[in-house]
Coordinates of C-alpha atoms and ligand atoms in Angstrom, one line a residue:
X1 CA 221.2 41.1 111.9
X2 CA 220.0 39.8 115.2
X3 CA 216.7 38.7 116.7
X4 CA 214.1 36.3 115.4
X5 CA 210.9 37.4 113.7
X6 CA 212.4 40.8 113.1
X7 CA 209.6 41.6 110.6
X8 CA 207.0 41.8 113.4
X9 CA 208.3 45.2 114.4
X10 CA 210.4 46.3 111.5
X11 CA 210.3 49.7 109.8
X12 CA 210.7 48.9 106.1
X13 CA 211.8 51.6 103.7
X14 CA 210.7 51.3 100.1
X15 CA 213.3 52.2 97.6
X16 CA 212.1 53.0 94.1
X17 CA 215.4 52.4 92.2
X18 CA 214.6 54.6 89.3
X19 CA 214.4 57.6 91.6
X20 CA 216.5 57.0 94.7
X21 CA 220.1 57.8 93.6
X22 CA 221.9 57.8 90.3
X23 CA 225.6 56.9 90.4
X24 CA 226.5 57.1 86.7
X25 CA 224.8 60.4 85.8
X26 CA 222.4 59.1 83.2
X27 CA 219.4 60.6 85.0
X28 CA 218.1 57.1 86.0
X29 CA 218.7 55.8 89.5
X30 CA 220.8 52.6 89.9
X31 CA 221.9 50.0 92.3
X32 CA 225.3 51.5 92.9
X33 CA 223.6 54.8 93.7
X34 CA 221.6 53.0 96.3
X35 CA 224.7 51.3 97.8
X36 CA 226.4 54.7 98.1
X37 CA 223.5 56.3 99.9
X38 CA 222.8 53.4 102.4
X39 CA 224.6 55.2 105.3
X40 CA 221.9 57.9 105.1
X41 CA 219.2 55.2 105.7
X42 CA 221.3 53.7 108.5
X43 CA 221.3 57.2 110.1
X44 CA 217.5 57.4 109.6
X45 CA 217.2 54.2 111.6
X46 CA 215.2 51.9 109.4
X47 CA 215.4 48.1 109.7
X48 CA 215.0 46.9 106.1
X49 CA 214.7 48.1 102.5
X50 CA 212.2 46.9 99.9
X51 CA 213.5 47.5 96.4
X52 CA 210.9 48.0 93.7
X53 CA 211.9 46.0 90.5
X54 CA 215.4 46.4 89.1
X55 CA 215.1 43.3 86.8
X56 CA 215.7 43.1 83.1
X57 CA 212.7 45.0 81.6
X58 CA 211.6 47.2 78.7
X59 CA 210.3 49.5 81.4
X60 CA 206.8 49.9 80.0
X61 CA 205.5 49.9 83.6
X62 CA 208.6 51.2 85.3
X63 CA 210.1 47.7 85.7
X64 CA 206.8 45.9 86.8
X65 CA 207.1 44.3 83.4
X66 CA 209.8 41.8 83.9
X67 CA 211.7 40.2 81.0
X68 CA 214.1 38.2 83.1
X69 CA 213.3 37.5 86.8
X70 CA 216.9 36.5 87.6
X71 CA 219.0 39.3 86.2
X72 CA 219.4 43.1 86.6
X73 CA 218.5 45.5 83.9
X74 CA 221.6 47.3 82.5
X75 CA 219.8 50.5 83.4
X76 CA 220.3 49.7 87.0
X77 CA 223.6 47.8 86.9
X78 CA 224.5 44.1 87.2
X79 CA 224.0 41.2 89.5
X80 CA 227.4 41.9 91.0
X81 CA 226.1 45.4 91.8
X82 CA 223.1 43.8 93.5
X83 CA 225.5 41.6 95.6
X84 CA 227.5 44.6 96.6
X85 CA 224.3 46.5 97.6
X86 CA 223.0 43.6 99.6
X87 CA 226.4 42.9 101.3
X88 CA 226.7 46.6 102.2
X89 CA 223.2 46.7 103.6
X90 CA 223.7 43.6 105.7
X91 CA 226.9 45.1 107.1
X92 CA 224.9 48.1 108.1
X93 CA 222.3 45.9 109.8
X94 CA 219.7 46.6 107.0
X95 CA 217.7 43.7 105.5
X96 CA 216.9 43.6 101.8
X97 CA 213.5 42.6 100.4
X98 CA 213.1 42.3 96.6
X99 CA 210.0 42.7 94.6
X100 CA 208.5 39.6 93.0
X101 CA 206.1 40.2 90.1
X102 CA 204.3 36.9 89.5
X103 CA 200.9 37.9 88.1
X104 CA 202.4 38.8 84.7
X105 CA 205.6 39.1 82.8
X106 CA 206.7 41.5 80.2
X107 CA 205.6 40.7 76.6
X108 CA 209.3 40.7 75.9
X109 CA 209.9 37.8 78.3
X110 CA 211.3 34.8 76.3
X111 CA 208.4 32.7 77.7
X112 CA 205.8 35.0 76.2
X113 CA 207.8 35.3 72.9
X114 CA 207.8 31.5 72.8
X115 CA 204.0 31.5 73.4
X116 CA 203.4 33.9 70.5
X117 CA 205.6 31.8 68.2
X118 CA 203.9 28.5 69.2
X119 CA 200.6 27.2 67.9
X120 CA 197.2 27.7 69.5
X121 CA 196.6 25.0 72.1
X122 CA 200.4 24.5 72.6
X123 CA 202.1 24.1 76.0
X124 CA 203.9 27.4 75.5
X125 CA 200.6 29.2 75.1
X126 CA 199.2 27.5 78.2
X127 CA 201.7 29.4 80.4
X128 CA 199.6 32.5 79.7
X129 CA 195.9 33.1 79.3
X130 CA 195.2 32.9 75.6
X131 CA 191.5 32.5 74.4
X132 CA 189.6 32.7 71.2
X133 CA 187.7 35.9 70.6
X134 CA 184.0 36.2 70.6
X135 CA 181.8 37.1 67.5
X136 CA 181.8 35.5 64.1
X137 CA 185.5 36.1 63.3
X138 CA 186.7 36.1 66.9
X139 CA 187.2 39.8 66.6
X140 CA 185.6 40.7 69.9
X141 CA 187.5 40.1 73.2
X142 CA 186.8 36.9 75.1
X143 CA 185.1 38.8 77.9
X144 CA 184.4 42.3 79.1
X145 CA 187.2 42.8 81.6
X146 CA 188.9 46.1 81.9
X147 CA 192.6 46.7 82.5
X148 CA 193.5 48.4 85.8
X149 CA 195.4 51.0 83.8
X150 CA 192.3 51.7 81.6
X151 CA 191.0 50.2 78.4
X152 CA 190.4 46.6 77.6
X153 CA 192.2 43.8 79.4
X154 CA 192.7 41.7 76.2
X155 CA 194.9 42.1 73.2
X156 CA 194.6 40.2 69.9
X157 CA 197.8 38.6 68.5
X158 CA 198.7 38.4 64.8
X159 CA 199.6 34.9 63.6
X160 CA 202.9 34.3 61.8
X161 CA 201.0 34.3 58.5
X162 CA 199.6 37.7 59.2
X163 CA 196.1 36.6 60.0
X164 CA 194.4 37.8 63.3
X165 CA 194.8 35.2 66.0
X166 CA 193.8 34.6 69.6
X167 CA 193.6 37.1 72.4
X168 CA 195.7 37.2 75.6
X169 CA 194.7 38.6 79.0
X170 CA 196.6 41.5 80.6
X171 CA 195.0 42.9 83.8
X172 CA 197.6 45.8 83.4
X173 CA 199.3 47.1 80.2
X174 CA 199.2 45.3 76.9
X175 CA 202.9 44.6 77.5
X176 CA 202.1 42.7 80.7
X177 CA 200.5 39.4 79.8
X178 CA 199.0 37.5 82.8
X179 CA 200.4 34.0 83.6
X180 CA 198.0 31.1 84.0
X181 CA 198.7 30.2 87.6
X182 CA 196.8 26.9 87.2
X183 CA 199.7 25.7 85.0
X184 CA 202.3 23.5 86.8
X185 CA 205.2 24.7 84.7
X186 CA 204.5 28.3 85.7
X187 CA 204.5 27.2 89.4
X188 CA 207.8 25.4 88.9
X189 CA 209.5 28.4 87.3
X190 CA 208.6 30.7 90.1
X191 CA 209.8 28.3 92.7
X192 CA 213.2 28.6 91.0
X193 CA 213.0 32.4 91.0
X194 CA 212.3 32.3 94.7
X195 CA 215.3 30.1 95.3
X196 CA 217.5 32.2 93.0
X197 CA 217.1 35.3 95.2
X198 CA 217.0 33.4 98.5
X199 CA 220.3 31.6 97.6
X200 CA 221.8 35.1 96.9
X201 CA 220.8 36.1 100.4
X202 CA 217.7 38.2 99.9
X203 CA 215.7 38.5 103.1
X204 CA 212.3 38.2 101.4
X205 CA 209.9 39.3 98.8
X206 CA 207.2 41.9 98.4
X207 CA 204.7 40.1 96.2
X208 CA 203.1 42.3 93.5
X209 CA 199.4 41.9 92.9
X210 CA 199.1 39.1 95.5
X211 CA 195.3 39.1 95.2
X212 CA 195.4 38.6 91.4
X213 CA 197.2 35.5 89.9
X214 CA 194.2 33.1 90.0
X215 CA 191.2 33.8 87.8
X216 CA 187.7 32.3 88.2
X217 CA 187.1 29.3 86.0
X218 CA 185.5 30.2 82.7
X219 CA 186.6 33.9 83.0
X220 CA 183.0 35.2 83.5
X221 CA 182.1 38.8 82.5
X222 CA 182.3 41.3 85.3
X223 CA 181.4 45.0 85.6
X224 CA 183.3 46.7 88.5
X225 CA 181.8 49.5 90.5
X226 CA 184.5 51.8 89.2
X227 CA 184.6 52.1 85.4
X228 CA 187.9 51.5 83.7
X229 CA 189.4 49.0 86.1
X230 CA 190.8 49.2 89.7
X231 CA 193.0 47.3 92.0
X232 CA 190.0 46.3 94.0
X233 CA 188.7 47.2 97.5
X234 CA 191.0 48.2 100.3
X235 CA 189.5 50.8 102.4
X236 CA 187.4 51.8 105.4
X237 CA 186.5 55.4 104.7
X238 CA 187.8 58.6 103.5
X239 CA 187.3 61.0 100.6
X240 CA 186.7 59.1 97.5
X241 CA 186.8 55.7 99.2
X242 CA 184.5 52.9 98.1
X243 CA 183.2 51.7 101.4
X244 CA 181.8 48.4 100.3
X245 CA 183.6 46.8 97.4
X246 CA 181.7 43.7 96.1
X247 CA 184.1 40.8 96.5
X248 CA 183.0 39.3 93.3
X249 CA 185.6 40.3 90.8
X250 CA 186.6 37.1 89.1
X251 CA 190.2 38.2 88.9
X252 CA 190.8 39.3 92.5
X253 CA 191.0 37.4 95.7
X254 CA 190.2 34.0 94.3
X255 CA 190.7 31.2 96.9
X256 CA 193.3 29.4 94.8
X257 CA 195.9 32.1 95.5
X258 CA 196.4 30.8 99.0
X259 CA 197.6 27.5 97.8
X260 CA 200.4 29.3 95.9
X261 CA 201.6 31.1 99.1
X262 CA 201.4 28.0 101.2
X263 CA 203.7 26.4 98.7
X264 CA 206.1 29.4 98.7
X265 CA 206.1 29.5 102.5
X266 CA 207.5 26.0 102.6
X267 CA 210.4 27.1 100.4
X268 CA 211.1 30.2 102.6
X269 CA 211.1 28.0 105.7
X270 CA 213.8 25.9 104.3
X271 CA 216.2 28.9 104.5
X272 CA 217.7 30.2 107.7
X273 CA 217.4 33.8 108.9
X274 CA 213.7 34.7 108.9
X275 CA 213.0 35.4 105.3
X276 CA 209.6 37.0 104.6
X277 CA 206.8 37.3 102.1
X278 CA 204.8 40.5 102.1
X279 CA 201.5 40.8 100.2
X280 CA 200.2 43.6 98.0
X281 CA 196.6 42.6 98.2
X282 CA 193.9 45.3 97.7
X283 CA 191.1 43.4 99.4
X284 CA 188.4 44.5 101.8
X285 CA 187.7 44.3 104.7
X286 CA 190.8 43.9 106.9
X287 CA 189.6 40.5 108.1
X288 CA 189.8 39.3 104.5
X289 CA 193.4 40.8 104.1
X290 CA 194.3 38.7 107.2
X291 CA 193.8 35.5 105.2
X292 CA 197.0 36.3 103.3
X293 CA 199.0 36.2 106.6
X294 CA 197.6 33.0 108.2
X295 CA 200.4 31.1 109.9
X296 CA 201.2 28.9 106.9
X297 CA 201.1 31.7 104.3
X298 CA 202.7 35.1 104.1
X299 CA 204.3 37.1 107.0
X300 CA 202.9 40.5 106.3
X301 CA 200.3 42.2 104.1
X302 CA 200.1 45.9 103.4
X303 CA 197.5 47.7 105.3
X304 CA 195.9 49.7 102.5
X305 CA 192.8 50.3 104.6
X306 CA 195.1 52.4 106.9
X307 CA 196.6 54.2 103.9
X308 CA 193.1 55.1 102.6
X309 CA 191.7 56.3 106.0
X310 CA 190.9 60.0 106.2
X311 CA 192.8 62.2 108.7
X312 CA 189.9 62.1 111.2
X313 CA 189.8 60.8 114.8
X314 CA 186.9 58.3 114.6
X315 CA 188.0 56.8 111.3
X316 CA 191.6 56.4 112.6
X317 CA 190.5 54.8 115.9
X318 CA 188.3 52.4 114.0
X319 CA 190.9 51.3 111.4
X320 CA 193.6 50.9 114.1
X321 CA 191.2 48.7 116.2
X322 CA 190.2 46.7 113.1
X323 CA 193.8 46.2 112.0
X324 CA 195.0 45.0 115.4
X325 CA 192.0 42.7 115.7
X326 CA 192.1 41.3 112.1
X327 CA 195.8 40.6 112.0
X328 CA 196.0 39.6 115.6
X329 CA 193.3 37.0 115.0
X330 CA 195.7 35.1 112.8
X331 CA 198.8 35.7 114.8
X332 CA 200.3 38.2 112.4
X333 CA 201.6 41.7 113.1
X334 CA 199.6 44.6 111.7
X335 CA 201.5 46.7 109.2
X336 CA 201.0 50.4 108.6
X337 CA 201.6 52.4 105.5
X338 CA 200.8 55.9 104.3
X339 CA 202.6 56.2 100.9
X340 CA 204.1 54.1 98.1
X341 CA 204.9 54.4 94.4
X342 CA 201.3 53.9 93.4
X343 CA 199.4 56.5 95.4
X344 CA 199.5 60.3 95.8
X345 CA 202.2 61.1 98.4
X346 CA 200.5 61.6 101.8
X347 CA 201.9 65.1 102.2
X348 CA 199.5 66.0 99.4
X349 CA 196.8 63.4 99.7
X350 CA 195.9 64.3 103.3
X351 CA 195.0 67.8 102.1
X352 CA 192.8 66.6 99.2
X353 CA 189.1 67.3 99.5
X354 CA 187.9 65.2 96.7
X355 CA 187.9 61.7 95.4
X356 CA 191.2 60.2 94.3
X357 CA 191.2 56.5 93.6
X358 CA 194.4 54.5 93.8
X359 CA 196.5 55.0 90.7
X360 CA 194.5 57.9 89.3
X361 CA 196.9 60.6 90.5
X362 CA 196.6 64.4 90.4
X363 CA 197.9 67.0 87.9
X364 CA 197.6 70.5 86.8
X365 CA 193.9 70.3 85.7
X366 CA 192.8 68.5 88.9
X367 CA 190.2 70.7 90.6
X368 CA 190.8 71.9 94.1
X369 CA 194.5 71.1 94.3
X370 CA 195.9 70.4 97.8
X371 CA 197.5 73.1 100.0
X372 CA 201.1 71.9 100.6
X373 CA 201.3 73.7 103.9
X374 CA 198.3 71.9 105.3
X375 CA 199.3 68.7 103.7
X376 CA 202.8 68.7 105.3
X377 CA 201.4 69.5 108.7
X378 CA 199.0 66.6 108.4
X379 CA 201.6 64.3 106.9
X380 CA 204.0 64.9 109.8
X381 CA 201.3 64.4 112.3
X382 CA 200.0 61.2 110.5
X383 CA 203.5 59.7 110.3
X384 CA 204.2 60.5 114.0
X385 CA 201.0 58.6 114.9
X386 CA 201.8 55.7 112.6
X387 CA 205.3 55.2 113.9
X388 CA 204.0 54.9 117.4
X389 CA 201.8 51.9 116.6
X390 CA 202.7 48.3 117.4
X391 CA 203.6 46.2 114.4
X392 CA 205.6 47.0 111.3
X393 CA 205.6 50.2 109.3
X394 CA 206.4 50.9 105.7
X395 CA 208.0 54.2 104.6
X396 CA 208.2 55.3 101.0
X397 CA 211.4 57.1 99.9
X398 CA 211.1 60.8 100.3
X399 CA 208.4 60.9 102.9
X400 CA 211.1 61.5 105.5
X401 CA 211.8 64.7 103.6
X402 CA 208.2 65.7 103.6
X403 CA 208.1 65.6 99.8
X404 CA 204.7 66.5 98.2
X405 CA 203.2 65.0 95.1
X406 CA 204.7 66.7 92.0
X407 CA 201.7 68.2 90.3
X408 CA 203.1 70.3 87.5
X409 CA 205.0 67.7 85.5
X410 CA 205.0 68.4 81.7
X411 CA 202.8 65.9 79.9
X412 CA 205.7 65.1 77.7
X413 CA 207.7 63.8 80.7
X414 CA 205.0 61.4 81.9
X415 CA 205.7 57.7 81.7
X416 CA 202.9 55.9 83.6
X417 CA 201.0 53.6 81.3
X418 CA 197.8 54.8 83.1
X419 CA 198.3 58.2 81.5
X420 CA 198.6 56.8 78.0
X421 CA 195.8 54.1 78.3
X422 CA 193.3 56.7 79.5
X423 CA 194.4 59.3 76.9
X424 CA 195.4 61.6 79.8
X425 CA 192.1 61.3 81.7
X426 CA 194.1 59.9 84.6
X427 CA 197.4 61.5 85.5
X428 CA 198.6 58.2 87.0
X429 CA 201.6 57.8 89.4
X430 CA 204.5 59.8 88.0
X431 CA 203.9 62.6 90.5
X432 CA 205.1 60.4 93.4
X433 CA 208.1 59.0 91.5
X434 CA 210.2 62.1 91.0
X435 CA 213.9 61.6 91.8
X436 CA 214.9 62.5 95.4
X437 CA 216.7 65.7 96.4
X438 CA 219.9 64.9 98.4
X439 CA 221.9 68.2 98.2
X440 CA 220.3 71.6 97.9
X441 CA 223.1 73.2 95.9
X442 CA 224.0 70.3 93.5
X443 CA 222.8 69.7 90.0
X444 CA 219.7 67.4 90.1
X445 CA 219.8 68.2 93.8
X446 CA 222.4 65.5 94.3
X447 CA 220.2 62.8 92.8
X448 CA 223.2 62.1 90.5
X449 CA 226.5 63.6 89.4
X450 CA 224.8 65.3 86.4
X451 CA 221.8 67.6 85.9
X452 CA 219.8 64.7 84.4
X453 CA 216.7 63.4 86.1
X454 CA 214.2 61.1 84.3
X455 CA 211.4 63.2 85.7
X456 CA 212.0 66.9 86.3
X457 CA 212.4 68.0 89.9
X458 CA 210.6 71.1 91.0
X459 CA 212.7 74.1 92.1
X460 CA 211.2 74.1 95.6
X461 CA 212.9 70.8 96.2
X462 CA 216.2 72.5 97.0
X463 CA 214.7 73.5 100.4
X464 CA 213.6 69.9 101.0
X465 CA 217.0 68.3 100.1
X466 CA 218.4 65.9 102.7
X467 CA 221.4 68.0 103.4
X468 CA 219.2 71.0 104.1
X469 CA 217.4 69.0 106.8
X470 CA 220.1 67.0 108.5
X471 CA 220.6 68.3 112.0
X472 CA 218.0 71.1 111.5
X473 CA 215.7 71.3 114.5
X474 CA 212.1 70.9 113.4
X475 CA 212.9 69.4 109.9
X476 CA 210.8 66.5 108.7
X477 CA 213.9 64.4 108.5
X478 CA 214.8 65.1 112.1
X479 CA 211.2 64.2 113.1
X480 CA 211.4 60.8 111.4
X481 CA 214.9 60.1 112.8
X482 CA 213.7 61.0 116.3
X483 CA 210.5 58.9 116.0
X484 CA 212.4 55.9 114.7
X485 CA 215.0 56.2 117.6
X486 CA 212.3 56.5 120.3
X487 CA 210.3 53.7 118.7
X488 CA 213.3 51.4 119.0
X489 CA 214.2 52.7 122.5
X490 CA 210.7 52.1 123.8
X491 CA 210.1 48.9 121.8
X492 CA 206.8 50.4 120.5
X493 CA 206.7 47.8 117.7
X494 CA 206.2 45.1 120.3
X495 CA 203.7 47.1 122.3
X496 CA 199.9 47.5 122.3
X497 CA 197.3 50.2 122.0
X498 CA 195.4 51.4 125.1
X499 CA 192.9 54.1 124.2
X500 CA 192.8 57.1 126.5
X501 CA 189.3 58.4 127.1
X502 CA 188.1 61.9 127.9
X503 CA 189.2 63.6 124.7
X504 CA 187.2 65.2 121.9
X505 CA 186.3 63.1 118.9
X506 CA 189.0 64.5 116.7
X507 CA 191.7 63.7 119.2
X508 CA 193.4 60.3 118.9
X509 CA 194.9 59.5 122.3
X510 CA 196.6 56.3 123.1
X511 CA 199.2 54.7 125.3
X512 CA 201.7 52.3 124.0
X513 CA 203.9 51.1 126.9
X514 CA 205.7 54.0 128.4
X515 CA 204.7 56.4 125.6
X516 CA 201.5 58.5 125.4
X517 CA 200.6 59.6 121.9
X518 CA 198.1 62.4 121.2
X519 CA 197.2 63.4 117.7
X520 CA 194.9 66.4 117.1
X521 CA 193.2 65.7 113.7
X522 CA 191.0 68.7 114.1
X523 CA 191.4 72.5 113.4
X524 CA 191.1 73.7 117.0
X525 CA 194.0 73.8 119.5
X526 CA 193.6 71.9 122.8
X527 CA 195.6 72.1 126.0
X528 CA 198.8 70.1 125.8
X529 CA 198.4 67.0 127.9
X530 CA 200.7 66.7 130.9
X531 CA 203.9 64.7 130.7
X532 CA 207.5 64.9 129.5
X533 CA 207.5 65.8 125.9
X534 CA 209.4 63.3 123.7
X535 CA 208.4 64.4 120.2
X536 CA 206.2 66.9 118.5
X537 CA 205.3 66.9 114.8
X538 CA 205.0 70.7 114.8
X539 CA 205.2 73.8 117.0
X540 CA 203.3 73.8 120.3
X541 CA 202.5 77.5 120.9
X542 CA 201.7 78.5 124.5
X543 CA 201.5 74.9 125.7
X544 CA 198.7 74.0 123.4
X545 CA 198.4 71.1 120.9
X546 CA 197.3 72.8 117.7
X547 CA 195.3 71.0 114.9
X548 CA 197.1 68.6 112.6
X549 CA 199.8 68.0 115.2
X550 CA 200.9 64.9 117.1
X551 CA 202.9 64.6 120.3
X552 CA 204.6 61.8 122.1
X553 CA 204.9 62.1 125.9
X554 CA 206.4 59.9 128.5
X555 CA 203.4 58.4 130.3
Ligands
GLC1 C1 201.4 46.7 91.5 C2 202.6 47.7 91.5 C3 202.3 48.7 90.5 C4 202.3 48.0 89.1 C5 201.2 46.9 89.1 C6 201.4 46.0 88.0 O1 200.3 47.3 91.9 O2 202.7 48.3 92.8 O3 203.3 49.7 90.4 O4 202.0 48.9 88.1 O5 201.3 46.1 90.3 O6 202.6 45.2 88.1

């Protein structure tokens, strides 16, 4: 735990607690499972973990529906288990970032239950966004907003006497009512939540839906360019990418959100030890994302433009330049990310030839399913490129094993509200959330001590289990471990990008300090550039650099 501003160069590993490791054998991951497996992350060489929500929750959106912001759901353990996890991580030199979900609570949060029980116009109702319906009997929703998960963004409540009452806003599931962030009481509660985790020793927060929270006054009607709701713009270009998202959605990226983060930053700055805020803000373009990380706001924002960029030379060069310029202009590090718990895993996504909007997912009936062999080659090459870039990188659990998206999940196993709210039209995100394989020969591939696993693991995952890859030359795990070690040794996170000319368009060639990085995004082999080979994402037959392969060389 040394060094100031560690987050400027950190490699931060996302743990999805439901699916990382299960200590008690109930088929659901838990905090003790994470603690037990931390040495494997130490060996991988990451700097910090970000834990997706483990708070008290009815789990209607896998824990992003919080019923108590200051406690652990029994499904995952206890606060004491969290303390042990955090202590163990710190002992191993790994920082711990928790997930803050401030846009909405669970409908089972006592604050929302109090709002339902209270009268229209009461202070309790003012904590959320209740409105009268339109039409003669108020039986039409207050406006035309769609939920991100599909369907309407409003639900009507029933009064204690059984008559139909007001409507409340939920940008996500019905069970996730949005807070009114103009309300002072709400602001005060969340200051306390921040302090609760900071006092416990958390190193920071990943802030969920950090471009939501404030809604335009009067809640005006809005019809988005993508029917059925979306997280908003994020991208530069790529298959299925909306290149120009109109920045007019009255529920995304409203100016008022920045006042909230300035307020929170003052709280974090009271604490020693470089605590951080990292924004999940799906806004476009990158210069707009950079507003979330101005010096008095957050420390990092996810670079979703990078995640959504096609595996193609010109697009990659452009997004890398744009990222370094946009974040650099406000004195923030760029971040880089290829996968998380909301998108199709990049070992599959990079082999998709068709549109796939964030959160829509893929499944058995998706046309033109990705080729896993091509996908894995590209994923390894893309990760090797990403880990050579200056700034901070996010990894999503399992990408270091080369896990693909799980496509053939039985419908009966699916849990993502997106699947239910669209009547199966969108598969949603379950395919990237399948529990990890740790041991090829163990039940549930070592996810837990029993054969239980809340989503079924495919048979092919035996070969991808961690113990089948540790120390095996050429495995994806060894590639990541090598890349992280070299990244640290050569201080690449603190470096800079110098483009190397004289290559074909599909070749991304750059120098970062003492390391030359060459990624071939095309299909044709090119001669291997000169220099001492440090790392290769795939075989290099006959001294060539084949397509979908990245190398690092000593410059
Ligand atoms: C964020 C989370 C996602 C969740 C949503 C609502 O986008 O990453 O998993 O469903 O917010 O909380």
